[in-house]
C-alpha positions in Angstrom: 12.9 18.0 -16.6 10.4 18.0 -19.5 11.7 19.1 -22.9 10.2 19.6 -26.4 8.4 16.6 -27.9 8.6 14.9 -24.5 5.4 12.8 -24.3 5.9 10.8 -21.2 6.6 11.4 -17.5 9.7 13.0 -16.3 12.4 10.7 -14.9 11.4 9.8 -11.4 13.5 11.1 -8.5 11.5 9.6 -5.6 10.0 6.2 -4.8 6.5 7.7 -5.0 7.0 8.8 -8.6 8.4 5.4 -9.5 5.2 3.8 -8.1 3.0 6.4 -10.0 4.8 5.5 -13.3 4.4 1.7 -12.6 0.7 2.2 -11.9 0.4 4.3 -15.1 2.1 1.4 -17.1 -0.2 -1.1 -15.4 -3.3 0.8 -16.5 -2.0 1.4 -20.0 -1.4 -2.4 -20.4 -5.0 -3.1 -19.4 -6.4 -0.4 -21.7 -4.4 -1.6 -24.7 -5.6 -5.1 -24.2 -9.2 -3.9 -23.9 -9.0 -1.7 -27.0 -7.4 -4.5 -29.0 -10.1 -6.9 -28.1 -13.0 -4.5 -28.7 -11.4 -3.4 -32.0 -11.2 -7.0 -33.1 -14.9 -7.6 -32.2 -16.0 -4.5 -34.0 -14.0 -5.4 -37.1 -15.5 -8.8 -37.2 -19.0 -7.4 -36.8 -18.5 -4.9 -39.7 -17.3 -7.6 -42.1 -19.5 -10.4 -41.0 -22.4 -11.1 -43.3 -24.1 -13.7 -41.0 -26.9 -12.7 -38.6 -29.1 -14.5 -36.1 -32.6 -13.2 -36.7 -34.3 -15.1 -33.8 -31.8 -14.6 -31.0 -33.3 -12.2 -28.4 -31.1 -12.7 -25.5 -28.1 -14.8 -24.3 -27.7 -15.2 -20.5 -24.2 -16.7 -20.8 -22.8 -13.8 -22.8 -24.4 -11.3 -20.4 -22.8 -13.0 -17.4 -19.4 -13.0 -19.2 -19.5 -9.3 -20.2 -20.5 -8.4 -16.6 -18.0 -10.6 -14.8 -14.9 -9.8 -16.8 -15.2 -5.9 -16.4 -15.7 -6.4 -12.7 -12.5 -8.5 -12.4 -10.6 -5.9 -14.5 -11.8 -3.1 -12.2 -10.6 -5.1 -9.1 -7.1 -5.4 -10.7 -7.2 -1.6 -11.2 -8.7 -0.7 -7.8 -6.3 -2.5 -5.5 -3.1 -1.0 -6.8 -4.8 2.4 -6.9 -5.8 2.3 -3.3 -2.4 1.0 -2.2 -0.7 3.9 -4.0 -3.3 6.4 -2.6 -2.3 5.4 1.0 1.4 5.5 0.1 1.1 9.1 -1.1 -0.6 10.1 2.2 1.9 8.4 4.5 4.3 10.7 6.4 6.9 8.0 7.5 8.6 9.8 10.4 10.2 12.8 8.6 13.7 13.9 9.5 13.2 17.4 8.1 10.2 19.7 8.0 10.0 22.5 5.4 7.2 25.0 5.4 6.2 26.5 2.1 4.1 29.6 1.7 2.6 30.8 -1.6 2.4 34.5 -2.3 1.4 36.6 -5.3 3.7 35.8 -7.0 6.6 34.0 -5.3 7.3 31.3 -2.7 8.7 31.6 0.7 10.3 28.8 2.7 10.9 28.2 6.4 13.3 25.6 7.7 11.8 25.5 11.2 14.1 22.7 12.4 17.1 25.1 12.0 16.6 28.2 14.1 13.9 29.6 11.8 15.9 29.9 8.6 13.7 31.7 6.2 14.0 33.1 2.6 11.9 34.1 -0.4 12.3 32.5 -3.8 11.5 34.7 -6.8 11.9 33.8 -10.5 15.2 35.0 -12.0 14.5 38.0 -14.3 15.4 37.6 -17.9 18.1 40.3 -17.8 19.9 38.6 -14.9 20.0 35.1 -16.4 23.2 33.4 -17.4 23.6 30.8 -20.2 23.2 28.0 -17.7 19.8 29.2 -16.4 16.4 27.8 -17.2 14.1 30.4 -18.6 11.0 30.9 -16.5 12.1 28.1 -14.2 15.2 29.4 -12.5 15.0 31.1 -9.1 17.2 33.4 -7.1 17.1 31.3 -4.0 17.0 27.5 -4.5 15.4 25.2 -2.0 18.2 22.9 -0.8 17.2 19.5 0.5 19.2 16.4 1.3 18.7 13.2 -0.6 17.9 9.8 0.9 16.1 11.6 3.7 12.4 11.6 4.5 11.2 15.2 4.1 7.9 16.6 5.2 6.5 19.8 3.4 3.9 21.9 5.1 2.1 24.0 2.5 -0.1 27.1 2.9 -0.7 30.4 1.2 -0.8 34.0 2.3 -3.4 35.4 -0.2 -5.0 33.2 -2.7 -4.9 29.4 -3.6 -1.7 28.3 -5.1 -0.4 24.7 -5.8 3.1 23.5 -5.0 4.1 20.9 -7.6 7.3 19.0 -8.5 6.5 16.5 -11.2 9.8 14.5 -10.9 9.0 13.8 -7.2 5.4 13.0 -7.8 4.1 15.6 -5.4 1.3 18.2 -5.9 -0.5 19.9 -3.1 -2.8 23.0 -2.9 -1.6 26.0 -0.9 -4.8 27.3 0.7 -4.9 30.4 2.9 -5.6 29.5 6.5 -4.9 25.8 6.1 -1.9 23.6 6.3 -1.5 20.8 3.7 1.1 18.1 4.3 3.1 16.0 1.9 6.1 13.7 2.4 8.7 12.4 0.0 12.2 11.1 -0.3 14.6 12.2 -3.0 16.8 9.3 -4.1 19.3 11.1 -6.3 21.1 14.4 -6.5 20.1 17.1 -9.1 17.8 20.0 -9.8 14.1 19.4 -9.8 11.8 22.0 -11.3 8.2 22.8 -10.8 5.6 25.6 -11.1 2.5 26.8 -9.4 -0.3 24.5 -10.7 -3.3 26.6 -9.6 -4.3 29.7 -11.5 -3.6 32.4 -8.9 -3.6 35.7 -10.8 -1.8 37.7 -13.5 1.7 36.4 -12.7 0.7 32.8 -12.1 3.2 31.6 -14.7 6.1 33.3 -13.1 6.4 31.7 -9.7 8.6 28.6 -10.3 9.9 26.1 -7.8 13.5 24.8 -7.9 14.7 22.1 -5.5 18.4 21.3 -5.4 19.0 17.8 -4.0 22.5 17.4 -2.4 24.2 15.1 0.0 23.5 15.4 3.7 27.0 16.9 4.4 26.5 19.5 1.7 23.1 20.3 3.1 24.4 20.8 6.6 27.2 23.0 5.4 24.7 25.2 3.5 22.5 25.4 6.6 25.5 26.4 8.8 26.7 29.1 6.4 23.1 30.4 5.9 22.6 30.7 9.7 25.9 32.4 10.2 25.1 35.0 7.5 
């Protein structure tokens, strides 16, 4: 999770987030090279006392400064389009989870397992323990198995919300009357925190998301005990 003075991305917990970080590093490398080159040219222009009073145009230079940016944009566009299609790919999910945004909490439905449903509220400050995360912990965690392709169906019951988990690289709007779909795979166990990312009212800041990634056996045991109860 993000902490104070944390300037970069959170550690990735899914292949999609890894690709997003790689793409970010790819773009940053190109930007640093461009800024360095342009800065060098500007510095030489500021301190250069020589001028060419009779030069009105130079076709060669114009062709070069048109062609090189076009090539750079191609090197940016192809990885961007590839990643865009990867983010939209569903990849034969093994588990489907429905998420419904409310003012101001989330409800979840495991429709693959006899309609297991529960609401997830932020843990109040007076009920928190020393191990809780302030404003980020919930009373009912969303348990999901790792190394499993998971599909999330997202909607809302009242206003527009946004279901976001930065470590997984997923963010989708929850729109009343519509179903948005995202898919991801969690590649390690742990707790992954998120918050509503669409201003949805007075308590917008108090509807966190907490995903607990476990092994498949632990997930099935939790499902069995939840259905029995």
